[in-house]
Amino acid sequence: MPEQSYIRGVTRRQFLGRASIGIGSAALATLIQERARGSAGLDGVPHFAPKARRVIWLTQAGAPSQLDLFDHKPGLKEQFDKDLPESVRNGQRLTGMTAGQNRFPIAPSQFKFEQHGQSGIWLSEILPHMARTADRLCVVRSLFTEAINHDPAMTLLQTGHQIAGRPALGAWLSYGLGSENDNLPAFVVLISRPSGPTNAQPLHERMWGAGFLPSRFQGVRFSPGKDPVLFLSNPPGVSTARRRAMLDDVAALNRLKFEDYQDPEIQARIDQYEMAFRMQAAVPELADLSLEPSTVFDRYGPESQKPGSYAANCILARRLAERGVRFIQLYHRGWDQHGDLPKGIRSQCYDVDQPTVALIEELQERGLLDDTLVVWGGEFGRTVYSQGVLTADNYGRDHHPRCFTMWMAGAGVKPGTVYGETDDFSYNIVKDPVHIHDLNATVLHLLGIDHTRLTYRHQGRDYRLTDVHGEVVRALLA
Amino acid sequence: MLRLIVTSSTYRQSSRVTPALRQRDPENRMLARGPRFRLQAEFLRDQALAASGLLVPRLGGPSVRPYHPPGLYEQVVAGSSAATYVTGSGEDLRRRSLYTYWKRSVPNPAMLIFDVPFRETCSVRRSRTNTPLQSLNLLNDPTYVEAARFLAERMLREGGETPATRLAHGFRLLLARTPRTDEIGILTAAYERAAREFREDPTAAAALLAVGTVPADAKLDPGQLAAFTTVASILLNLDETVTKE
């Protein structure tokens, strides 16, 4: 059906664009026949052979503590409750949450660290499953950002700019690379709810927005429940057969209009109604986890049976990857441990550790890890000094933009690697700093995109995800 | 100035494209034809409310909360008072879209689908996309299902005695023109099939008519009203309906 309608006379720009007005270039049906499934991206993109065809970004919103999960600092044990040397902080401006503290007492992590796998990557004891997959991880301990609060930091991570209004990474990808699935959006967002009581920072729809790109590139949020996609279900009393008959009538009338007016936008609308109808079948099938065998739920852990949990969303992410969705972004909130960190972070790790690793292992078994890039991390790090009262078994940590840890796995990244180094306090980077722009440039590179050449003209200049910054971190590439 | 523009013969020319015009001015850069583009989000909803007779034209007052899918706030909002969207009632559901409550972290989803900017930064030009999510919204959002039912009631009450005159009335209410013979033919066939199916399945008819908050007119035959509601929904989803010509 879609092939038919494309070939029937949609112009090439219409086919690529399906959107803007007043278009009317010549029809190039030959090209359409090549790419009848999915929608094409830009000409010449990817710029070179990609390692990754899709990305699953496991966004840990709220900023997980690198000190308690990845960045092992054994020397801190002896520094317990000592003041952080001024030479380390070096006059840095702090957030309003700790700027007023009289002291900045050092809080060593309460958790034990061990080396794992052939690669000997250090991981905290609260990530027992991740330990199993250490040799697949490419850990970057030297990320940094300029933003010190959640919203601008998350906005920078997603859009390359602290101030809202630019396109999210996923929107850039669907703009540049197009979609591989005709029945599903190219950029899907899944938001999970922490199982424990936590301080969950708000998210904004614009974090997966298209900014100044045409809004069809914006991320589509899938929700747990009856309508994974908004307005997906027919109203009560309208069966699939009734809907089909009705859409045929709509299409018949629209075709009359098209014959009369010759506006390619009319043909595009006919196609969109067809895609809507296909989504009504494809999305419930996709989101129906009851089709998964019980062994899958065992792997992803007890939370995976709860719709909207991180674990359930990881299963959904795998199903989306299997269906060729380009950019799958999970958000797991609740990492903002200003106080009671040991308890809070345990609960968060309970939520994410097992399902994250189950996802990687399943991708590997199904041959998808070869061309799927998995990214895990938050928007900044946390301070070595305690926010609030430090006791033998309790502490909190404030926001820390100067260093934090993320990891990648899968397509095109060097497995079993640790990159970058921080000082003895995990406060400043001493080796191989990686800015958010560098990370984004590297992710685009893995997808076959030169980050300096994926641009969009807006308000008189060419914009790109990395603005005027970003270097591909070659050392991370396999 | 605006008056000069909108009353000019250039602005008022037809947006129909002839092959000759298309060849000479394919992108309409020389304004060889009139503008033709999809209505903005607010206008789309207001048009459906107005044509069906649901619109409350009153001016001013606080923001209102029209229909909205459940659960959207809870996923992303942090704690406290504004964590749930509480749908309004009565006239609040039928005010002009201008009055719709705006939450920056979760803007009205139906409007976002139709390219409303996030209002975080100034926007001098809205994009005009054409997506399947828009189709789903116009087909399934209770806003439009209820509006279709009210449009159907108007067809039955005001459109004369035959299906053809009633369908033509609904068509005119939305599109401000009389349907052509081939168009009325398609609509009549659609109506007859729907009427037959709803006669055989009164439960489905009742379920469709129950969508929304204002009850259906009990004096009207439910099967017939459901069939006209179906045709009204067809009309609300036409390209011509959602397009300014």
CSV table of N, CA and C in Angstrom, one decimal, chain B residues 111-168:
chain,number,residue,atom,x,y,z
B,111,MET,N,-2.1,19.9,20.7
B,111,MET,CA,-1.5,21.0,20.1
B,111,MET,C,-0.1,20.8,19.6
B,112,LEU,N,0.7,20.2,20.5
B,112,LEU,CA,2.1,19.9,20.1
B,112,LEU,C,2.1,19.1,18.8
B,113,ILE,N,1.2,18.1,18.7
B,113,ILE,CA,1.2,17.2,17.5
B,113,ILE,C,1.0,18.1,16.3
B,114,PHE,N,0.2,19.2,16.5
B,114,PHE,CA,0.0,20.1,15.3
B,114,PHE,C,0.9,21.3,15.3
B,115,ASP,N,2.1,21.1,15.8
B,115,ASP,CA,3.2,22.0,15.6
B,115,ASP,C,3.2,23.3,16.4
B,116,VAL,N,2.4,23.3,17.5
B,116,VAL,CA,2.5,24.5,18.4
B,116,VAL,C,3.9,24.5,19.0
B,117,PRO,N,4.5,25.7,19.0
B,117,PRO,CA,5.9,25.8,19.6
B,117,PRO,C,5.8,25.5,21.1
B,118,PHE,N,6.9,25.2,21.7
B,118,PHE,CA,7.0,24.9,23.2
B,118,PHE,C,6.8,26.1,24.0
B,119,ARG,N,7.0,27.3,23.4
B,119,ARG,CA,6.9,28.6,24.1
B,119,ARG,C,8.0,28.8,25.1
B,120,GLU,N,9.1,28.1,24.9
B,120,GLU,CA,10.3,28.3,25.7
B,120,GLU,C,11.1,29.4,25.2
B,121,THR,N,11.1,29.5,23.8
B,121,THR,CA,11.8,30.6,23.2
B,121,THR,C,10.9,31.1,22.1
B,122,CYS,N,11.2,32.3,21.7
B,122,CYS,CA,10.3,33.0,20.7
B,122,CYS,C,10.3,32.2,19.4
B,123,SER,N,9.2,32.1,18.7
B,123,SER,CA,9.2,31.4,17.5
B,123,SER,C,8.5,32.3,16.4
B,124,VAL,N,9.2,32.6,15.4
B,124,VAL,CA,8.6,33.5,14.4
B,124,VAL,C,7.8,32.8,13.4
B,125,ARG,N,8.0,31.5,13.3
B,125,ARG,CA,7.3,30.7,12.3
B,125,ARG,C,7.1,29.3,12.7
B,126,ARG,N,5.9,28.8,12.7
B,126,ARG,CA,5.6,27.5,13.1
B,126,ARG,C,5.9,26.5,11.9
B,127,SER,N,6.4,25.3,12.2
B,127,SER,CA,6.5,24.4,11.2
B,127,SER,C,5.1,23.8,10.9
B,128,ARG,N,5.0,23.3,9.7
B,128,ARG,CA,3.7,22.7,9.3
B,128,ARG,C,3.9,21.3,8.8
B,129,THR,N,3.8,20.4,9.8
B,129,THR,CA,4.0,19.0,9.4
B,129,THR,C,2.8,18.3,9.1
B,130,ASN,N,2.9,17.1,8.6
B,130,ASN,CA,1.8,16.3,8.2
B,130,ASN,C,2.2,14.8,8.6
B,131,THR,N,1.7,14.4,9.8
B,131,THR,CA,2.2,13.2,10.4
B,131,THR,C,1.0,12.2,10.7
B,132,PRO,N,1.3,11.0,10.9
B,132,PRO,CA,0.3,10.0,11.3
B,132,PRO,C,-0.3,10.3,12.7
B,133,LEU,N,0.5,11.0,13.6
B,133,LEU,CA,0.0,11.3,14.9
B,133,LEU,C,-1.1,12.3,14.8
B,134,GLN,N,-1.1,13.2,13.8
B,134,GLN,CA,-2.1,14.1,13.5
B,134,GLN,C,-3.4,13.4,13.1
B,135,SER,N,-3.2,12.4,12.2
B,135,SER,CA,-4.4,11.6,11.8
B,135,SER,C,-5.1,11.0,13.0
B,136,LEU,N,-4.2,10.4,13.9
B,136,LEU,CA,-4.8,9.7,15.0
B,136,LEU,C,-5.5,10.7,15.9
B,137,ASN,N,-5.0,11.8,16.1
B,137,ASN,CA,-5.6,12.8,16.9
B,137,ASN,C,-7.0,13.2,16.4
B,138,LEU,N,-7.1,13.5,15.1
B,138,LEU,CA,-8.3,13.9,14.5
B,138,LEU,C,-9.4,12.8,14.5
B,139,LEU,N,-8.9,11.6,14.4
B,139,LEU,CA,-9.8,10.4,14.4
B,139,LEU,C,-10.3,10.1,15.7
B,140,ASN,N,-9.4,10.1,16.8
B,140,ASN,CA,-9.7,9.5,18.0
B,140,ASN,C,-9.8,10.4,19.3
B,141,ASP,N,-9.3,11.5,19.2
B,141,ASP,CA,-9.4,12.4,20.4
B,141,ASP,C,-10.9,12.7,20.7
B,142,PRO,N,-11.3,12.5,21.9
B,142,PRO,CA,-12.7,12.7,22.2
B,142,PRO,C,-13.3,14.1,21.8
B,143,THR,N,-12.3,15.1,21.8
B,143,THR,CA,-12.7,16.4,21.3
B,143,THR,C,-13.4,16.3,19.9
B,144,TYR,N,-12.8,15.5,19.0
B,144,TYR,CA,-13.3,15.4,17.7
B,144,TYR,C,-14.5,14.4,17.5
B,145,VAL,N,-14.4,13.4,18.4
B,145,VAL,CA,-15.5,12.4,18.3
B,145,VAL,C,-16.8,13.1,18.8
B,146,GLU,N,-16.7,13.9,19.9
B,146,GLU,CA,-17.9,14.6,20.4
B,146,GLU,C,-18.3,15.6,19.4
B,147,ALA,N,-17.4,16.3,18.8
B,147,ALA,CA,-17.7,17.3,17.8
B,147,ALA,C,-18.4,16.7,16.6
B,148,ALA,N,-18.0,15.5,16.2
B,148,ALA,CA,-18.6,14.8,15.1
B,148,ALA,C,-20.1,14.5,15.4
B,149,ARG,N,-20.3,14.0,16.7
B,149,ARG,CA,-21.7,13.7,17.1
B,149,ARG,C,-22.5,15.0,17.0
B,150,PHE,N,-22.0,16.1,17.5
B,150,PHE,CA,-22.8,17.3,17.4
B,150,PHE,C,-23.0,17.8,16.0
B,151,LEU,N,-22.0,17.6,15.2
B,151,LEU,CA,-22.2,18.0,13.8
B,151,LEU,C,-23.3,17.1,13.2
B,152,ALA,N,-23.3,15.8,13.6
B,152,ALA,CA,-24.3,14.9,13.1
B,152,ALA,C,-25.7,15.3,13.5
B,153,GLU,N,-25.8,15.7,14.8
B,153,GLU,CA,-27.1,16.2,15.3
B,153,GLU,C,-27.6,17.4,14.5
B,154,ARG,N,-26.7,18.3,14.1
B,154,ARG,CA,-27.1,19.4,13.3
B,154,ARG,C,-27.5,19.0,11.9
B,155,MET,N,-26.9,18.0,11.4
B,155,MET,CA,-27.3,17.5,10.0
B,155,MET,C,-28.7,17.0,10.1
B,156,LEU,N,-29.0,16.2,11.2
B,156,LEU,CA,-30.3,15.6,11.3
B,156,LEU,C,-31.4,16.7,11.6
B,157,ARG,N,-31.1,17.7,12.4
B,157,ARG,CA,-32.1,18.7,12.8
B,157,ARG,C,-32.3,19.7,11.7
B,158,GLU,N,-31.2,20.1,11.1
B,158,GLU,CA,-31.2,21.3,10.2
B,158,GLU,C,-31.2,21.0,8.7
B,159,GLY,N,-30.8,19.7,8.4
B,159,GLY,CA,-30.5,19.4,7.0
B,159,GLY,C,-31.6,18.8,6.2
B,160,GLY,N,-32.8,19.1,6.5
B,160,GLY,CA,-33.9,18.5,5.7
B,160,GLY,C,-34.2,17.1,6.0
B,161,GLU,N,-34.8,16.4,5.1
B,161,GLU,CA,-35.4,15.1,5.4
B,161,GLU,C,-34.6,13.9,4.8
B,162,THR,N,-33.9,14.1,3.7
B,162,THR,CA,-33.2,13.0,3.1
B,162,THR,C,-31.7,12.9,3.5
B,163,PRO,N,-31.2,11.7,3.4
B,163,PRO,CA,-29.7,11.6,3.8
B,163,PRO,C,-28.9,12.6,2.9
B,164,ALA,N,-29.2,12.7,1.6
B,164,ALA,CA,-28.4,13.6,0.7
B,164,ALA,C,-28.4,15.0,1.2
B,165,THR,N,-29.6,15.6,1.5
B,165,THR,CA,-29.6,17.0,2.0
B,165,THR,C,-29.0,17.1,3.3
B,166,ARG,N,-29.1,16.1,4.2
B,166,ARG,CA,-28.4,16.2,5.5
B,166,ARG,C,-26.9,16.2,5.3
B,167,LEU,N,-26.4,15.3,4.5
B,167,LEU,CA,-25.0,15.2,4.3
B,167,LEU,C,-24.5,16.5,3.7
B,168,ALA,N,-25.2,17.0,2.7
B,168,ALA,CA,-24.8,18.2,2.1
B,168,ALA,C,-24.7,19.4,3.1
